[in-house]
PDB file of N, CA and C in Angstrom:
ATOM      1  N   UNK A 170     -60.451 157.094  49.115  1.00  0.00           N
ATOM      2  CA  UNK A 170     -60.641 155.850  50.137  1.00  0.00           C
ATOM      3  C   UNK A 170     -61.233 155.276  51.029  1.00  0.00           C
ATOM      4  N   UNK A 171     -61.500 154.272  50.642  1.00  0.00           N
ATOM      5  CA  UNK A 171     -62.689 153.454  51.573  1.00  0.00           C
ATOM      6  C   UNK A 171     -62.336 153.224  52.985  1.00  0.00           C
ATOM      7  N   UNK A 172     -63.077 152.933  54.228  1.00  0.00           N
ATOM      8  CA  UNK A 172     -62.988 153.508  55.454  1.00  0.00           C
ATOM      9  C   UNK A 172     -61.744 151.892  55.511  1.00  0.00           C
ATOM     10  N   UNK A 173     -61.991 151.484  55.090  1.00  0.00           N
ATOM     11  CA  UNK A 173     -61.226 149.619  55.369  1.00  0.00           C
ATOM     12  C   UNK A 173     -60.009 150.039  55.486  1.00  0.00           C
ATOM     13  N   UNK A 174     -59.716 150.705  53.817  1.00  0.00           N
ATOM     14  CA  UNK A 174     -57.858 150.525  52.871  1.00  0.00           C
ATOM     15  C   UNK A 174     -57.975 151.581  54.238  1.00  0.00           C
ATOM     16  N   UNK A 175     -58.621 152.637  55.057  1.00  0.00           N
ATOM     17  CA  UNK A 175     -57.727 153.335  55.394  1.00  0.00           C
ATOM     18  C   UNK A 175     -57.175 153.097  56.944  1.00  0.00           C
ATOM     19  N   UNK A 176     -57.953 151.855  57.478  1.00  0.00           N
ATOM     20  CA  UNK A 176     -57.939 151.411  58.820  1.00  0.00           C
ATOM     21  C   UNK A 176     -56.867 149.861  58.673  1.00  0.00           C
ATOM     22  N   UNK A 177     -56.694 149.748  57.440  1.00  0.00           N
ATOM     23  CA  UNK A 177     -55.385 148.599  57.154  1.00  0.00           C
ATOM     24  C   UNK A 177     -54.087 149.547  56.838  1.00  0.00           C
ATOM     25  N   UNK A 178     -54.373 150.873  56.089  1.00  0.00           N
ATOM     26  CA  UNK A 178     -53.452 151.324  56.338  1.00  0.00           C
ATOM     27  C   UNK A 178     -52.893 152.069  57.427  1.00  0.00           C
ATOM     28  N   UNK A 179     -53.456 152.620  58.241  1.00  0.00           N
ATOM     29  CA  UNK A 179     -53.283 153.335  59.388  1.00  0.00           C
ATOM     30  C   UNK A 179     -52.222 152.156  60.539  1.00  0.00           C
ATOM     31  N   UNK A 180     -53.051 150.372  60.239  1.00  0.00           N
ATOM     32  CA  UNK A 180     -52.782 149.660  61.090  1.00  0.00           C
ATOM     33  C   UNK A 180     -51.042 148.991  60.264  1.00  0.00           C
ATOM     34  N   UNK A 181     -51.053 148.975  59.316  1.00  0.00           N
ATOM     35  CA  UNK A 181     -49.799 148.785  58.370  1.00  0.00           C
ATOM     36  C   UNK A 181     -48.458 150.205  59.057  1.00  0.00           C
ATOM     37  N   UNK A 182     -48.926 151.159  59.128  1.00  0.00           N
ATOM     38  CA  UNK A 182     -47.890 152.332  59.904  1.00  0.00           C
ATOM     39  C   UNK A 182     -47.774 152.200  61.241  1.00  0.00           C
ATOM     40  N   UNK A 183     -49.348 152.059  61.821  1.00  0.00           N
ATOM     41  CA  UNK A 183     -48.303 152.018  63.601  1.00  0.00           C
ATOM     42  C   UNK A 183     -47.842 150.519  63.903  1.00  0.00           C
ATOM     43  N   UNK A 184     -47.191 149.333  62.158  1.00  0.00           N
ATOM     44  CA  UNK A 184     -47.320 148.013  62.471  1.00  0.00           C
ATOM     45  C   UNK A 184     -45.682 148.355  62.204  1.00  0.00           C
ATOM     46  N   UNK A 185     -45.368 149.498  61.013  1.00  0.00           N
ATOM     47  CA  UNK A 185     -44.002 149.571  60.683  1.00  0.00           C
ATOM     48  C   UNK A 185     -43.438 150.350  61.977  1.00  0.00           C
ATOM     49  N   UNK A 186     -44.476 151.040  62.927  1.00  0.00           N
ATOM     50  CA  UNK A 186     -43.879 152.134  63.466  1.00  0.00           C
ATOM     51  C   UNK A 186     -43.107 151.246  64.918  1.00  0.00           C
ATOM     52  N   UNK A 187     -44.242 150.416  65.322  1.00  0.00           N
ATOM     53  CA  UNK A 187     -43.471 149.314  66.018  1.00  0.00           C
ATOM     54  C   UNK A 187     -42.675 149.036  65.972  1.00  0.00           C
ATOM     55  N   UNK A 188     -42.048 148.293  64.909  1.00  0.00           N
ATOM     56  CA  UNK A 188     -40.578 147.425  64.128  1.00  0.00           C
ATOM     57  C   UNK A 188     -39.766 148.479  64.623  1.00  0.00           C
ATOM     58  N   UNK A 189     -40.530 149.780  64.256  1.00  0.00           N
ATOM     59  CA  UNK A 189     -39.091 150.687  63.815  1.00  0.00           C
ATOM     60  C   UNK A 189     -38.377 150.971  65.266  1.00  0.00           C
ATOM     61  N   UNK A 190     -39.038 151.400  66.305  1.00  0.00           N
ATOM     62  CA  UNK A 190     -38.617 151.089  67.608  1.00  0.00           C
ATOM     63  C   UNK A 190     -38.018 149.777  68.370  1.00  0.00           C
ATOM     64  N   UNK A 191     -38.332 148.787  67.623  1.00  0.00           N
ATOM     65  CA  UNK A 191     -38.495 147.664  68.388  1.00  0.00           C
ATOM     66  C   UNK A 191     -36.756 147.835  68.149  1.00  0.00           C
ATOM     67  N   UNK A 192     -36.389 147.881  66.807  1.00  0.00           N
ATOM     68  CA  UNK A 192     -35.493 147.448  65.831  1.00  0.00           C
ATOM     69  C   UNK A 192     -34.240 148.865  66.298  1.00  0.00           C
ATOM     70  N   UNK A 193     -34.554 149.707  66.712  1.00  0.00           N
ATOM     71  CA  UNK A 193     -34.016 151.019  67.565  1.00  0.00           C
ATOM     72  C   UNK A 193     -33.551 150.487  69.175  1.00  0.00           C
ATOM     73  N   UNK A 194     -34.268 149.920  69.503  1.00  0.00           N
ATOM     74  CA  UNK A 194     -34.204 149.265  70.630  1.00  0.00           C
ATOM     75  C   UNK A 194     -32.891 148.145  70.936  1.00  0.00           C
ATOM     76  N   UNK A 195     -33.014 147.350  70.175  1.00  0.00           N
ATOM     77  CA  UNK A 195     -32.264 146.345  69.934  1.00  0.00           C
ATOM     78  C   UNK A 195     -30.599 146.749  69.426  1.00  0.00           C
ATOM     79  N   UNK A 196     -30.646 148.048  68.686  1.00  0.00           N
ATOM     80  CA  UNK A 196     -29.186 148.122  67.905  1.00  0.00           C
ATOM     81  C   UNK A 196     -28.863 149.124  69.455  1.00  0.00           C
ATOM     82  N   UNK A 197     -29.654 149.798  69.756  1.00  0.00           N
ATOM     83  CA  UNK A 197     -29.137 150.296  71.024  1.00  0.00           C
ATOM     84  C   UNK A 197     -28.515 149.554  72.482  1.00  0.00           C
ATOM     85  N   UNK A 198     -29.249 148.082  72.146  1.00  0.00           N
ATOM     86  CA  UNK A 198     -28.650 147.617  73.056  1.00  0.00           C
ATOM     87  C   UNK A 198     -27.487 146.544  72.474  1.00  0.00           C
ATOM     88  N   UNK A 199     -26.989 145.918  71.431  1.00  0.00           N
ATOM     89  CA  UNK A 199     -26.245 145.898  71.154  1.00  0.00           C
ATOM     90  C   UNK A 199     -25.186 146.929  70.984  1.00  0.00           C
ATOM     91  N   UNK A 200     -25.281 147.304  71.156  1.00  0.00           N
ATOM     92  CA  UNK A 200     -24.255 149.012  70.943  1.00  0.00           C
ATOM     93  C   UNK A 200     -23.722 148.616  72.852  1.00  0.00           C
ATOM     94  N   UNK A 201     -24.450 148.996  73.570  1.00  0.00           N
ATOM     95  CA  UNK A 201     -24.806 148.207  74.919  1.00  0.00           C
ATOM     96  C   UNK A 201     -23.591 147.046  75.265  1.00  0.00           C
ATOM     97  N   UNK A 202     -23.558 146.255  74.838  1.00  0.00           N
ATOM     98  CA  UNK A 202     -23.231 145.151  75.297  1.00  0.00           C
ATOM     99  C   UNK A 202     -22.016 144.523  74.545  1.00  0.00           C
ATOM    100  N   UNK A 203     -21.876 145.446  73.243  1.00  0.00           N
ATOM    101  CA  UNK A 203     -20.708 145.527  72.355  1.00  0.00           C
ATOM    102  C   UNK A 203     -19.885 146.224  73.849  1.00  0.00           C
ATOM    103  N   UNK A 204     -19.962 147.020  74.240  1.00  0.00           N
ATOM    104  CA  UNK A 204     -19.269 148.116  75.398  1.00  0.00           C
ATOM    105  C   UNK A 204     -18.654 147.537  75.984  1.00  0.00           C
ATOM    106  N   UNK A 205     -19.789 146.690  77.011  1.00  0.00           N
ATOM    107  CA  UNK A 205     -19.250 145.851  78.239  1.00  0.00           C
ATOM    108  C   UNK A 205     -18.809 144.479  77.366  1.00  0.00           C
ATOM    109  N   UNK A 206     -18.422 144.193  76.248  1.00  0.00           N
ATOM    110  CA  UNK A 206     -17.474 143.164  75.993  1.00  0.00           C
ATOM    111  C   UNK A 206     -16.417 143.381  76.125  1.00  0.00           C
ATOM    112  N   UNK A 207     -16.659 144.757  75.145  1.00  0.00           N
ATOM    113  CA  UNK A 207     -14.732 145.455  75.130  1.00  0.00           C
ATOM    114  C   UNK A 207     -14.211 145.273  76.407  1.00  0.00           C
ATOM    115  N   UNK A 208     -14.842 145.623  77.505  1.00  0.00           N
ATOM    116  CA  UNK A 208     -14.518 146.629  78.384  1.00  0.00           C
ATOM    117  C   UNK A 208     -13.688 145.287  79.474  1.00  0.00           C
ATOM    118  N   UNK A 209     -14.658 144.568  79.061  1.00  0.00           N
ATOM    119  CA  UNK A 209     -14.138 142.637  79.950  1.00  0.00           C
ATOM    120  C   UNK A 209     -13.092 142.338  79.805  1.00  0.00           C
ATOM    121  N   UNK A 210     -13.031 142.603  78.155  1.00  0.00           N
ATOM    122  CA  UNK A 210     -11.980 142.269  77.355  1.00  0.00           C
ATOM    123  C   UNK A 210     -10.603 142.816  77.890  1.00  0.00           C
ATOM    124  N   UNK A 211     -10.601 144.503  77.288  1.00  0.00           N
ATOM    125  CA  UNK A 211      -9.728 144.684  78.292  1.00  0.00           C
ATOM    126  C   UNK A 211      -8.723 144.295  79.726  1.00  0.00           C
ATOM    127  N   UNK A 212     -10.277 144.684  80.829  1.00  0.00           N
ATOM    128  CA  UNK A 212     -10.052 143.853  82.042  1.00  0.00           C
ATOM    129  C   UNK A 212      -9.423 142.187  82.394  1.00  0.00           C
ATOM    130  N   UNK A 213      -9.351 141.674  81.352  1.00  0.00           N
ATOM    131  CA  UNK A 213      -9.079 140.067  81.234  1.00  0.00           C
ATOM    132  C   UNK A 213      -7.964 140.135  80.553  1.00  0.00           C
ATOM    133  N   UNK A 214      -7.609 141.242  80.217  1.00  0.00           N
ATOM    134  CA  UNK A 214      -6.550 141.093  79.538  1.00  0.00           C
ATOM    135  C   UNK A 214      -5.092 141.327  80.213  1.00  0.00           C
ATOM    136  N   UNK A 215      -5.785 142.575  81.246  1.00  0.00           N
ATOM    137  CA  UNK A 215      -4.713 143.060  82.305  1.00  0.00           C
ATOM    138  C   UNK A 215      -4.591 141.903  83.631  1.00  0.00           C
ATOM    139  N   UNK A 216      -6.208 141.494  83.749  1.00  0.00           N
ATOM    140  CA  UNK A 216      -5.409 140.440  84.672  1.00  0.00           C
ATOM    141  C   UNK A 216      -4.774 139.577  84.087  1.00  0.00           C
ATOM    142  N   UNK A 217      -4.955 138.515  82.649  1.00  0.00           N
ATOM    143  CA  UNK A 217      -3.860 137.799  82.491  1.00  0.00           C
ATOM    144  C   UNK A 217      -2.677 138.069  82.428  1.00  0.00           C
ATOM    145  N   UNK A 218      -1.866 139.375  82.224  1.00  0.00           N
ATOM    146  CA  UNK A 218      -1.074 139.893  82.204  1.00  0.00           C
ATOM    147  C   UNK A 218      -0.515 140.044  84.056  1.00  0.00           C
ATOM    148  N   UNK A 219      -1.441 139.910  84.945  1.00  0.00           N
ATOM    149  CA  UNK A 219      -0.860 140.259  86.074  1.00  0.00           C
ATOM    150  C   UNK A 219      -0.500 138.727  86.804  1.00  0.00           C
ATOM    151  N   UNK A 220      -1.570 137.886  86.139  1.00  0.00           N
ATOM    152  CA  UNK A 220      -0.902 136.940  86.731  1.00  0.00           C
ATOM    153  C   UNK A 220       0.416 135.761  85.996  1.00  0.00           C
ATOM    154  N   UNK A 221       0.432 136.254  85.160  1.00  0.00           N
ATOM    155  CA  UNK A 221       1.721 135.736  84.685  1.00  0.00           C
ATOM    156  C   UNK A 221       3.014 136.901  85.000  1.00  0.00           C
ATOM    157  N   UNK A 222       3.327 137.749  85.555  1.00  0.00           N
ATOM    158  CA  UNK A 222       3.644 138.385  86.297  1.00  0.00           C
ATOM    159  C   UNK A 222       3.939 138.311  87.800  1.00  0.00           C
ATOM    160  N   UNK A 223       3.169 137.807  87.698  1.00  0.00           N
ATOM    161  CA  UNK A 223       3.031 136.853  89.430  1.00  0.00           C
ATOM    162  C   UNK A 223       3.935 135.970  89.379  1.00  0.00           C
ATOM    163  N   UNK A 224       3.056 134.557  88.250  1.00  0.00           N
ATOM    164  CA  UNK A 224       4.091 133.568  88.431  1.00  0.00           C
ATOM    165  C   UNK A 224       5.152 134.126  87.881  1.00  0.00           C
ATOM    166  N   UNK A 225       5.761 134.172  87.643  1.00  0.00           N
ATOM    167  CA  UNK A 225       7.041 134.866  86.858  1.00  0.00           C
ATOM    168  C   UNK A 225       8.044 135.057  88.296  1.00  0.00           C
ATOM    169  N   UNK A 226       7.071 135.966  89.140  1.00  0.00           N
ATOM    170  CA  UNK A 226       8.270 136.061  90.340  1.00  0.00           C
ATOM    171  C   UNK A 226       8.162 135.537  91.326  1.00  0.00           C
ATOM    172  N   UNK A 227       6.947 134.923  91.641  1.00  0.00           N
ATOM    173  CA  UNK A 227       7.008 133.656  92.629  1.00  0.00           C
ATOM    174  C   UNK A 227       8.175 132.581  92.280  1.00  0.00           C
ATOM    175  N   UNK A 228       8.421 132.549  90.952  1.00  0.00           N
ATOM    176  CA  UNK A 228       9.339 131.471  90.203  1.00  0.00           C
ATOM    177  C   UNK A 228      10.392 131.828  91.246  1.00  0.00           C
ATOM    178  N   UNK A 229      10.601 133.451  90.207  1.00  0.00           N
ATOM    179  CA  UNK A 229      12.137 133.930  90.889  1.00  0.00           C
ATOM    180  C   UNK A 229      12.666 134.190  92.114  1.00  0.00           C
ATOM    181  N   UNK A 230      10.949 134.191  93.385  1.00  0.00           N
ATOM    182  CA  UNK A 230      11.582 133.951  94.224  1.00  0.00           C
ATOM    183  C   UNK A 230      11.716 132.280  95.380  1.00  0.00           C
ATOM    184  N   UNK A 231      11.398 131.753  94.579  1.00  0.00           N
ATOM    185  CA  UNK A 231      11.321 130.142  94.758  1.00  0.00           C
ATOM    186  C   UNK A 231      12.723 129.775  94.103  1.00  0.00           C
ATOM    187  N   UNK A 232      13.155 129.633  93.509  1.00  0.00           N
ATOM    188  CA  UNK A 232      14.362 129.578  92.884  1.00  0.00           C
ATOM    189  C   UNK A 232      16.115 130.608  93.519  1.00  0.00           C
ATOM    190  N   UNK A 233      15.581 131.381  94.003  1.00  0.00           N
ATOM    191  CA  UNK A 233      16.215 132.317  95.173  1.00  0.00           C
ATOM    192  C   UNK A 233      16.304 131.618  96.247  1.00  0.00           C
ATOM    193  N   UNK A 234      14.997 130.768  96.790  1.00  0.00           N
ATOM    194  CA  UNK A 234      15.490 130.220  98.094  1.00  0.00           C
ATOM    195  C   UNK A 234      15.649 129.183  97.326  1.00  0.00           C
ATOM    196  N   UNK A 235      15.339 128.710  97.197  1.00  0.00           N
ATOM    197  CA  UNK A 235      16.572 127.167  96.624  1.00  0.00           C
ATOM    198  C   UNK A 235      14.965 126.249  97.280  1.00  0.00           C
ATOM    199  N   UNK A 236      13.747 126.692  96.797  1.00  0.00           N
ATOM    200  CA  UNK A 236      12.493 125.795  97.138  1.00  0.00           C
ATOM    201  C   UNK A 236      11.822 124.810  96.397  1.00  0.00           C
ATOM    202  N   UNK A 237      11.829 123.787  96.654  1.00  0.00           N
ATOM    203  CA  UNK A 237      11.504 122.838  95.082  1.00  0.00           C
ATOM    204  C   UNK A 237       9.756 122.950  95.024  1.00  0.00           C
ATOM    205  N   UNK A 238       9.590 123.043  94.022  1.00  0.00           N
ATOM    206  CA  UNK A 238       7.890 123.306  93.218  1.00  0.00           C
ATOM    207  C   UNK A 238       7.132 123.044  94.170  1.00  0.00           C
ATOM    208  N   UNK A 239       6.313 123.711  94.404  1.00  0.00           N
ATOM    209  CA  UNK A 239       4.777 123.048  95.332  1.00  0.00           C
ATOM    210  C   UNK A 239       3.865 122.578  93.822  1.00  0.00           C
ATOM    211  N   UNK A 240       3.070 121.519  94.420  1.00  0.00           N
ATOM    212  CA  UNK A 240       2.570 121.070  94.105  1.00  0.00           C
ATOM    213  C   UNK A 240       1.458 120.621  94.501  1.00  0.00           C
ATOM    214  N   UNK A 241      -0.067 122.377  94.342  1.00  0.00           N
ATOM    215  CA  UNK A 241      -1.111 121.872  95.303  1.00  0.00           C
ATOM    216  C   UNK A 241      -1.895 121.029  95.301  1.00  0.00           C
ATOM    217  N   UNK A 242      -1.934 120.295  94.531  1.00  0.00           N
ATOM    218  CA  UNK A 242      -3.049 119.305  93.843  1.00  0.00           C
ATOM    219  C   UNK A 242      -2.534 118.124  95.422  1.00  0.00           C
ATOM    220  N   UNK A 243      -1.228 118.236  95.208  1.00  0.00           N
ATOM    221  CA  UNK A 243      -0.080 117.349  96.349  1.00  0.00           C
ATOM    222  C   UNK A 243      -0.549 117.867  98.031  1.00  0.00           C
ATOM    223  N   UNK A 244      -1.158 118.654  97.965  1.00  0.00           N
ATOM    224  CA  UNK A 244      -0.874 119.057  99.554  1.00  0.00           C
ATOM    225  C   UNK A 244      -2.201 118.720 100.497  1.00  0.00           C
ATOM    226  N   UNK A 245      -2.080 118.507 101.422  1.00  0.00           N
ATOM    227  CA  UNK A 245      -3.272 117.751 101.953  1.00  0.00           C
ATOM    228  C   UNK A 245      -4.131 119.203 102.529  1.00  0.00           C
ATOM    229  N   UNK A 246      -5.077 119.501 102.908  1.00  0.00           N
ATOM    230  CA  UNK A 246      -6.073 120.435 103.103  1.00  0.00           C
ATOM    231  C   UNK A 246      -5.195 120.391 104.648  1.00  0.00           C
ATOM    232  N   UNK A 247      -5.837 121.513 105.362  1.00  0.00           N
ATOM    233  CA  UNK A 247      -5.565 121.785 106.991  1.00  0.00           C
ATOM    234  C   UNK A 247      -6.150 120.745 107.623  1.00  0.00           C
ATOM    235  N   UNK A 248      -7.052 120.898 107.498  1.00  0.00           N
ATOM    236  CA  UNK A 248      -8.447 119.529 108.635  1.00  0.00           C
ATOM    237  C   UNK A 248      -7.622 118.433 108.172  1.00  0.00           C
ATOM    238  N   UNK A 249      -6.392 117.417 107.609  1.00  0.00           N
ATOM    239  CA  UNK A 249      -5.906 116.511 107.647  1.00  0.00           C
ATOM    240  C   UNK A 249      -5.386 115.985 108.684  1.00  0.00           C
TER     241      UNK A 249
END
């Protein structure tokens, strides 16, 4: 085998090795990001349920006190 063929083959092997390492890094990163997305999804589901429960409880309390519903957009800020 000629020296130039050996150099070309070594360059190809080095490049393939580099690409394999980059692919492994990308796969690991995708797995980590997927874990994060799954965890955030669970947290959002928990928060959504909590907010819905708090809204229901607030509505029940207002009904017990016979308070009219409050429109936050219609209220003036305290500095007015």
